[in-house]
Amino acid sequence: RDELLWLAQKLREEQVPHFWLAGGTKVLFSDQGFKGVVINLRRFKGIRELSPGRLEVLSGTPVAAVLAYGLKRGFGGLEFMAGVPATVGGALYMNAGAFGEEIGPWVEEVEILTPEGLKRFKSSPSWWSYRSFRGPSGVILSVVLRLNPTSPAEIKRKIEEVLRWRRAKQPLGLPSFGSVFKNPPSAAAGYLIERAGLKGLERGGAQISPKHANFIVNRGGARAEEVLYLMERMGEEVWRRFGVRLKPEVQIVSV
């Protein structure tokens, strides 16, 4: 924390452009890179049990590590996140979820590096909406999660069920940033993209997955501009055919 606070202060004082990176699962940097400092939080990780089922988790901790801790100690609730290659901080920023569940309701409080300094806040239901965090602005450094007492056997069963579904439905064998677009109210984004006839479309090393149309996979050497081209085609075709505007889940970072 001291190092991060010192660094944040220096970057503000020197007015250096900077970007806070969690796991990077939902981030696409332009081919020109980023002209500034990138602060990678992946090594800012750890789990501390405050009381049974109440865990303080540093933002760079992988979601998988929280699931593993819960499995060992008998605390469940986040099994729907199994297979999501995100850090806890990144998952909070987009209120990650699956199967009709989201991480937001499991949050009790957050520690945020705000422009005024480091502050702790009690979570509010108003912060969390579909794939969005509307809490105080700043950088999430830690979170307190409250999980439910659950038998390890039940936790394991749920995790295995989720992983089986992901292996069957999603192209896990190639690099991707998961779902490209948020699901609109009318229908799943993948369904609309598939109906638009775009499944399997390629541009350079990037391809709209033949297995799941809301995934863009890197078949080798894909450039950001190729991914962006496919994203634009997906959005344009769905709008033209169905009158639905798709909103990206992915954060695009340019120079």
Short mmCIF file of C-alpha atoms in Angstrom, two decimals:
data_model
loop_
_atom_site.label_atom_id
_atom_site.label_comp_id
_atom_site.label_asym_id
_atom_site.label_seq_id
_atom_site.Cartn_x
_atom_site.Cartn_y
_atom_site.Cartn_z
CA ARG A 1 0.00 0.00 0.00
CA ASP A 2 2.74 2.45 0.92
CA GLU A 3 4.46 1.93 -2.44
CA LEU A 4 1.20 2.39 -4.35
CA LEU A 5 0.30 5.52 -2.41
CA TRP A 6 3.77 6.98 -3.00
CA LEU A 7 3.63 6.17 -6.70
CA ALA A 8 0.12 7.60 -7.15
CA GLN A 9 1.19 10.84 -5.46
CA LYS A 10 4.31 11.17 -7.63
CA LEU A 11 2.36 10.55 -10.84
CA ARG A 12 -0.17 13.22 -9.87
CA GLU A 13 2.53 15.71 -8.90
CA GLU A 14 4.44 15.17 -12.16
CA GLN A 15 1.20 15.01 -14.19
CA VAL A 16 2.31 11.78 -15.83
CA PRO A 17 -0.37 9.92 -17.83
CA HIS A 18 -1.00 6.57 -16.15
CA PHE A 19 -3.28 3.55 -16.27
CA TRP A 20 -4.14 1.17 -13.45
CA LEU A 21 -4.18 -2.42 -14.71
CA ALA A 22 -5.77 -5.28 -12.77
CA GLY A 23 -5.61 -8.66 -14.50
CA GLY A 24 -5.98 -7.18 -17.98
CA THR A 25 -8.65 -9.76 -18.87
CA LYS A 26 -11.00 -7.09 -20.30
CA VAL A 27 -8.45 -4.59 -21.61
CA LEU A 28 -7.31 -4.06 -25.20
CA PHE A 29 -4.27 -1.82 -25.71
CA SER A 30 -3.87 -0.20 -29.11
CA ASP A 31 -1.06 -1.37 -31.40
CA GLN A 32 0.68 1.96 -30.70
CA GLY A 33 0.85 1.14 -27.01
CA PHE A 34 0.24 3.53 -24.15
CA LYS A 35 2.37 6.64 -23.70
CA GLY A 36 2.61 6.74 -19.94
CA VAL A 37 2.97 4.57 -16.85
CA VAL A 38 1.03 1.34 -16.40
CA ILE A 39 0.64 0.22 -12.78
CA ASN A 40 0.13 -3.54 -12.75
CA LEU A 41 -1.62 -4.76 -9.59
CA ARG A 42 -1.22 -8.49 -10.22
CA ARG A 43 1.36 -8.89 -7.45
CA PHE A 44 -0.74 -6.88 -4.98
CA LYS A 45 -2.55 -9.97 -3.74
CA GLY A 46 -3.54 -11.78 -0.58
CA ILE A 47 -6.49 -13.08 1.44
CA ARG A 48 -7.13 -12.48 5.14
CA GLU A 49 -10.01 -14.06 7.03
CA LEU A 50 -11.50 -11.41 9.32
CA SER A 51 -14.17 -13.77 10.68
CA PRO A 52 -15.79 -16.98 9.37
CA GLY A 53 -16.83 -16.32 5.78
CA ARG A 54 -15.73 -12.68 5.90
CA LEU A 55 -12.62 -12.25 3.75
CA GLU A 56 -10.47 -9.19 3.10
CA VAL A 57 -8.99 -9.64 -0.37
CA LEU A 58 -6.37 -7.46 -2.09
CA SER A 59 -7.41 -6.34 -5.57
CA GLY A 60 -4.70 -8.21 -7.49
CA THR A 61 -5.78 -11.58 -6.08
CA PRO A 62 -7.06 -13.97 -8.78
CA VAL A 63 -10.72 -14.88 -8.46
CA ALA A 64 -9.56 -18.51 -8.68
CA ALA A 65 -7.58 -18.05 -5.46
CA VAL A 66 -10.71 -16.87 -3.62
CA LEU A 67 -12.62 -19.91 -4.88
CA ALA A 68 -9.79 -22.20 -3.77
CA TYR A 69 -9.73 -20.58 -0.32
CA GLY A 70 -13.50 -20.97 -0.01
CA LEU A 71 -13.30 -24.62 -1.07
CA LYS A 72 -10.66 -25.31 1.57
CA ARG A 73 -12.43 -23.46 4.39
CA GLY A 74 -16.06 -24.19 3.45
CA PHE A 75 -17.22 -20.74 2.28
CA GLY A 76 -19.28 -20.57 -0.90
CA GLY A 77 -21.28 -18.24 -3.09
CA LEU A 78 -18.90 -17.24 -5.88
CA GLU A 79 -18.84 -20.59 -7.68
CA PHE A 80 -20.50 -18.96 -10.71
CA MET A 81 -17.16 -17.17 -11.27
CA ALA A 82 -15.26 -20.44 -11.79
CA GLY A 83 -13.10 -20.29 -14.89
CA VAL A 84 -13.10 -16.48 -15.09
CA PRO A 85 -9.41 -15.46 -15.45
CA ALA A 86 -9.85 -12.16 -13.60
CA THR A 87 -8.44 -10.51 -10.53
CA VAL A 88 -10.85 -9.49 -7.79
CA GLY A 89 -10.28 -5.79 -8.51
CA GLY A 90 -11.03 -6.20 -12.19
CA ALA A 91 -14.09 -8.31 -11.44
CA LEU A 92 -15.45 -5.55 -9.20
CA TYR A 93 -14.91 -2.79 -11.76
CA MET A 94 -17.20 -4.56 -14.23
CA ASN A 95 -19.41 -6.27 -11.65
CA ALA A 96 -18.49 -9.56 -13.29
CA GLY A 97 -21.00 -12.35 -13.30
CA ALA A 98 -22.51 -15.35 -15.02
CA PHE A 99 -25.66 -17.49 -14.89
CA GLY A 100 -27.71 -14.56 -13.61
CA GLU A 101 -25.41 -13.86 -10.66
CA GLU A 102 -22.91 -11.04 -10.05
CA ILE A 103 -20.07 -10.39 -7.65
CA GLY A 104 -21.45 -7.05 -6.38
CA PRO A 105 -23.98 -8.45 -3.87
CA TRP A 106 -21.18 -10.38 -2.13
CA VAL A 107 -19.23 -7.18 -1.37
CA GLU A 108 -19.44 -5.73 2.15
CA GLU A 109 -16.93 -2.88 1.85
CA VAL A 110 -14.17 -1.61 -0.40
CA GLU A 111 -10.93 0.29 0.09
CA ILE A 112 -10.45 2.86 -2.67
CA LEU A 113 -7.54 5.13 -3.53
CA THR A 114 -9.49 8.30 -4.31
CA PRO A 115 -8.09 11.63 -5.52
CA GLU A 116 -8.36 12.75 -1.87
CA GLY A 117 -6.51 9.73 -0.49
CA LEU A 118 -7.17 6.20 0.71
CA LYS A 119 -10.73 5.65 1.99
CA ARG A 120 -12.96 2.75 3.02
CA PHE A 121 -16.62 2.60 2.03
CA LYS A 122 -19.53 0.36 2.96
CA SER A 123 -20.98 -1.23 -0.15
CA SER A 124 -24.37 -0.02 -1.40
CA PRO A 125 -26.82 -1.81 -3.73
CA SER A 126 -26.89 1.37 -5.84
CA TRP A 127 -23.24 0.79 -6.81
CA TRP A 128 -23.91 -2.37 -8.76
CA SER A 129 -25.64 -2.71 -12.10
CA TYR A 130 -25.21 -5.03 -15.05
CA ARG A 131 -21.47 -5.19 -15.83
CA SER A 132 -20.91 -1.85 -14.15
CA PHE A 133 -19.53 -0.42 -10.89
CA ARG A 134 -21.03 2.96 -9.94
CA GLY A 135 -19.36 3.39 -6.57
CA PRO A 136 -16.86 6.07 -5.56
CA SER A 137 -14.29 6.93 -8.22
CA GLY A 138 -10.71 5.82 -7.75
CA VAL A 139 -8.66 2.63 -7.66
CA ILE A 140 -9.97 -0.34 -5.67
CA LEU A 141 -7.13 -1.68 -3.52
CA SER A 142 -9.02 -4.20 -1.40
CA VAL A 143 -12.48 -5.55 -0.74
CA VAL A 144 -14.28 -7.35 2.06
CA LEU A 145 -16.38 -10.24 0.77
CA ARG A 146 -18.94 -12.06 2.89
CA LEU A 147 -19.41 -15.67 1.78
CA ASN A 148 -21.81 -18.33 3.01
CA PRO A 149 -20.92 -21.43 5.06
CA THR A 150 -21.13 -24.26 2.50
CA SER A 151 -19.84 -27.81 2.47
CA PRO A 152 -16.65 -28.26 0.41
CA ALA A 153 -18.37 -31.10 -1.47
CA GLU A 154 -21.16 -28.77 -2.59
CA ILE A 155 -18.70 -26.02 -3.56
CA LYS A 156 -16.68 -28.50 -5.60
CA ARG A 157 -19.80 -29.82 -7.32
CA LYS A 158 -20.89 -26.32 -8.36
CA ILE A 159 -17.41 -25.35 -9.59
CA GLU A 160 -17.13 -28.52 -11.67
CA GLU A 161 -20.59 -27.92 -13.14
CA VAL A 162 -19.68 -24.36 -14.17
CA LEU A 163 -16.35 -25.46 -15.66
CA ARG A 164 -18.04 -28.21 -17.66
CA TRP A 165 -20.47 -25.66 -19.09
CA ARG A 166 -17.65 -23.26 -20.01
CA ARG A 167 -15.63 -25.98 -21.72
CA ALA A 168 -18.68 -27.02 -23.73
CA LYS A 169 -19.83 -23.53 -24.74
CA GLN A 170 -16.76 -21.28 -24.82
CA PRO A 171 -13.50 -21.34 -26.85
CA LEU A 172 -11.16 -21.77 -23.91
CA GLY A 173 -8.31 -23.20 -26.00
CA LEU A 174 -7.35 -19.85 -27.55
CA PRO A 175 -6.55 -16.44 -26.03
CA SER A 176 -9.51 -14.04 -25.80
CA PHE A 177 -10.94 -11.46 -23.46
CA GLY A 178 -14.14 -13.42 -22.96
CA SER A 179 -17.44 -11.86 -23.94
CA VAL A 180 -16.86 -8.89 -26.22
CA PHE A 181 -20.23 -7.19 -25.75
CA LYS A 182 -22.72 -6.89 -22.93
CA ASN A 183 -25.99 -8.72 -23.43
CA PRO A 184 -28.75 -6.27 -24.47
CA PRO A 185 -32.20 -6.67 -22.88
CA SER A 186 -33.69 -8.18 -26.05
CA ALA A 187 -31.41 -11.22 -26.56
CA ALA A 188 -27.92 -12.55 -25.85
CA ALA A 189 -25.24 -10.69 -27.81
CA GLY A 190 -23.75 -13.97 -29.05
CA TYR A 191 -27.13 -15.04 -30.44
CA LEU A 192 -27.56 -11.76 -32.35
CA ILE A 193 -24.02 -11.88 -33.74
CA GLU A 194 -24.50 -15.47 -34.86
CA ARG A 195 -27.85 -14.60 -36.48
CA ALA A 196 -26.05 -11.79 -38.31
CA GLY A 197 -23.90 -14.47 -39.97
CA LEU A 198 -20.57 -13.39 -38.48
CA LYS A 199 -19.52 -16.56 -36.67
CA GLY A 200 -16.05 -17.57 -37.87
CA LEU A 201 -15.26 -14.24 -39.59
CA GLU A 202 -11.50 -13.61 -39.61
CA ARG A 203 -9.29 -10.55 -39.86
CA GLY A 204 -5.57 -11.32 -39.74
CA GLY A 205 -4.89 -13.35 -36.63
CA ALA A 206 -8.23 -12.45 -35.02
CA GLN A 207 -11.42 -14.44 -35.47
CA ILE A 208 -15.01 -14.32 -34.25
CA SER A 209 -15.10 -17.71 -32.58
CA PRO A 210 -16.95 -20.48 -34.45
CA LYS A 211 -17.84 -21.87 -31.01
CA HIS A 212 -19.27 -18.71 -29.41
CA ALA A 213 -20.04 -15.64 -31.53
CA ASN A 214 -19.50 -13.15 -28.66
CA PHE A 215 -15.84 -14.19 -28.35
CA ILE A 216 -12.98 -12.90 -30.49
CA VAL A 217 -10.04 -15.30 -30.34
CA ASN A 218 -6.39 -14.73 -31.16
CA ARG A 219 -5.35 -17.46 -33.57
CA GLY A 220 -1.76 -16.20 -33.49
CA GLY A 221 -0.22 -12.75 -33.89
CA ALA A 222 -3.51 -10.84 -33.87
CA ARG A 223 -3.21 -7.07 -33.75
CA ALA A 224 -5.48 -4.72 -31.85
CA GLU A 225 -6.62 -3.09 -35.10
CA GLU A 226 -7.80 -6.50 -36.34
CA VAL A 227 -9.78 -7.10 -33.16
CA LEU A 228 -11.30 -3.61 -33.39
CA TYR A 229 -12.27 -4.23 -37.01
CA LEU A 230 -14.19 -7.34 -35.99
CA MET A 231 -15.83 -5.50 -33.08
CA GLU A 232 -17.00 -2.78 -35.47
CA ARG A 233 -18.40 -5.34 -37.91
CA MET A 234 -20.23 -7.11 -35.09
CA GLY A 235 -21.78 -3.87 -33.87
CA GLU A 236 -22.70 -2.61 -37.34
CA GLU A 237 -24.29 -5.85 -38.53
CA VAL A 238 -26.35 -6.37 -35.38
CA TRP A 239 -27.60 -2.78 -35.59
CA ARG A 240 -28.39 -3.08 -39.30
CA ARG A 241 -30.27 -6.37 -39.00
CA PHE A 242 -31.93 -6.09 -35.59
CA GLY A 243 -31.80 -2.41 -34.60
CA VAL A 244 -29.89 -3.26 -31.42
CA ARG A 245 -26.84 -1.30 -30.25
CA LEU A 246 -24.20 -3.53 -28.65
CA LYS A 247 -22.13 -2.07 -25.83
CA PRO A 248 -18.55 -3.37 -25.34
CA GLU A 249 -17.51 -5.11 -22.13
CA VAL A 250 -13.91 -4.46 -23.16
CA GLN A 251 -11.96 -1.36 -22.13
CA ILE A 252 -9.93 0.01 -25.05
CA VAL A 253 -6.73 1.89 -24.12
CA SER A 254 -4.97 4.04 -26.72
CA VAL A 255 -1.88 6.27 -26.78
#
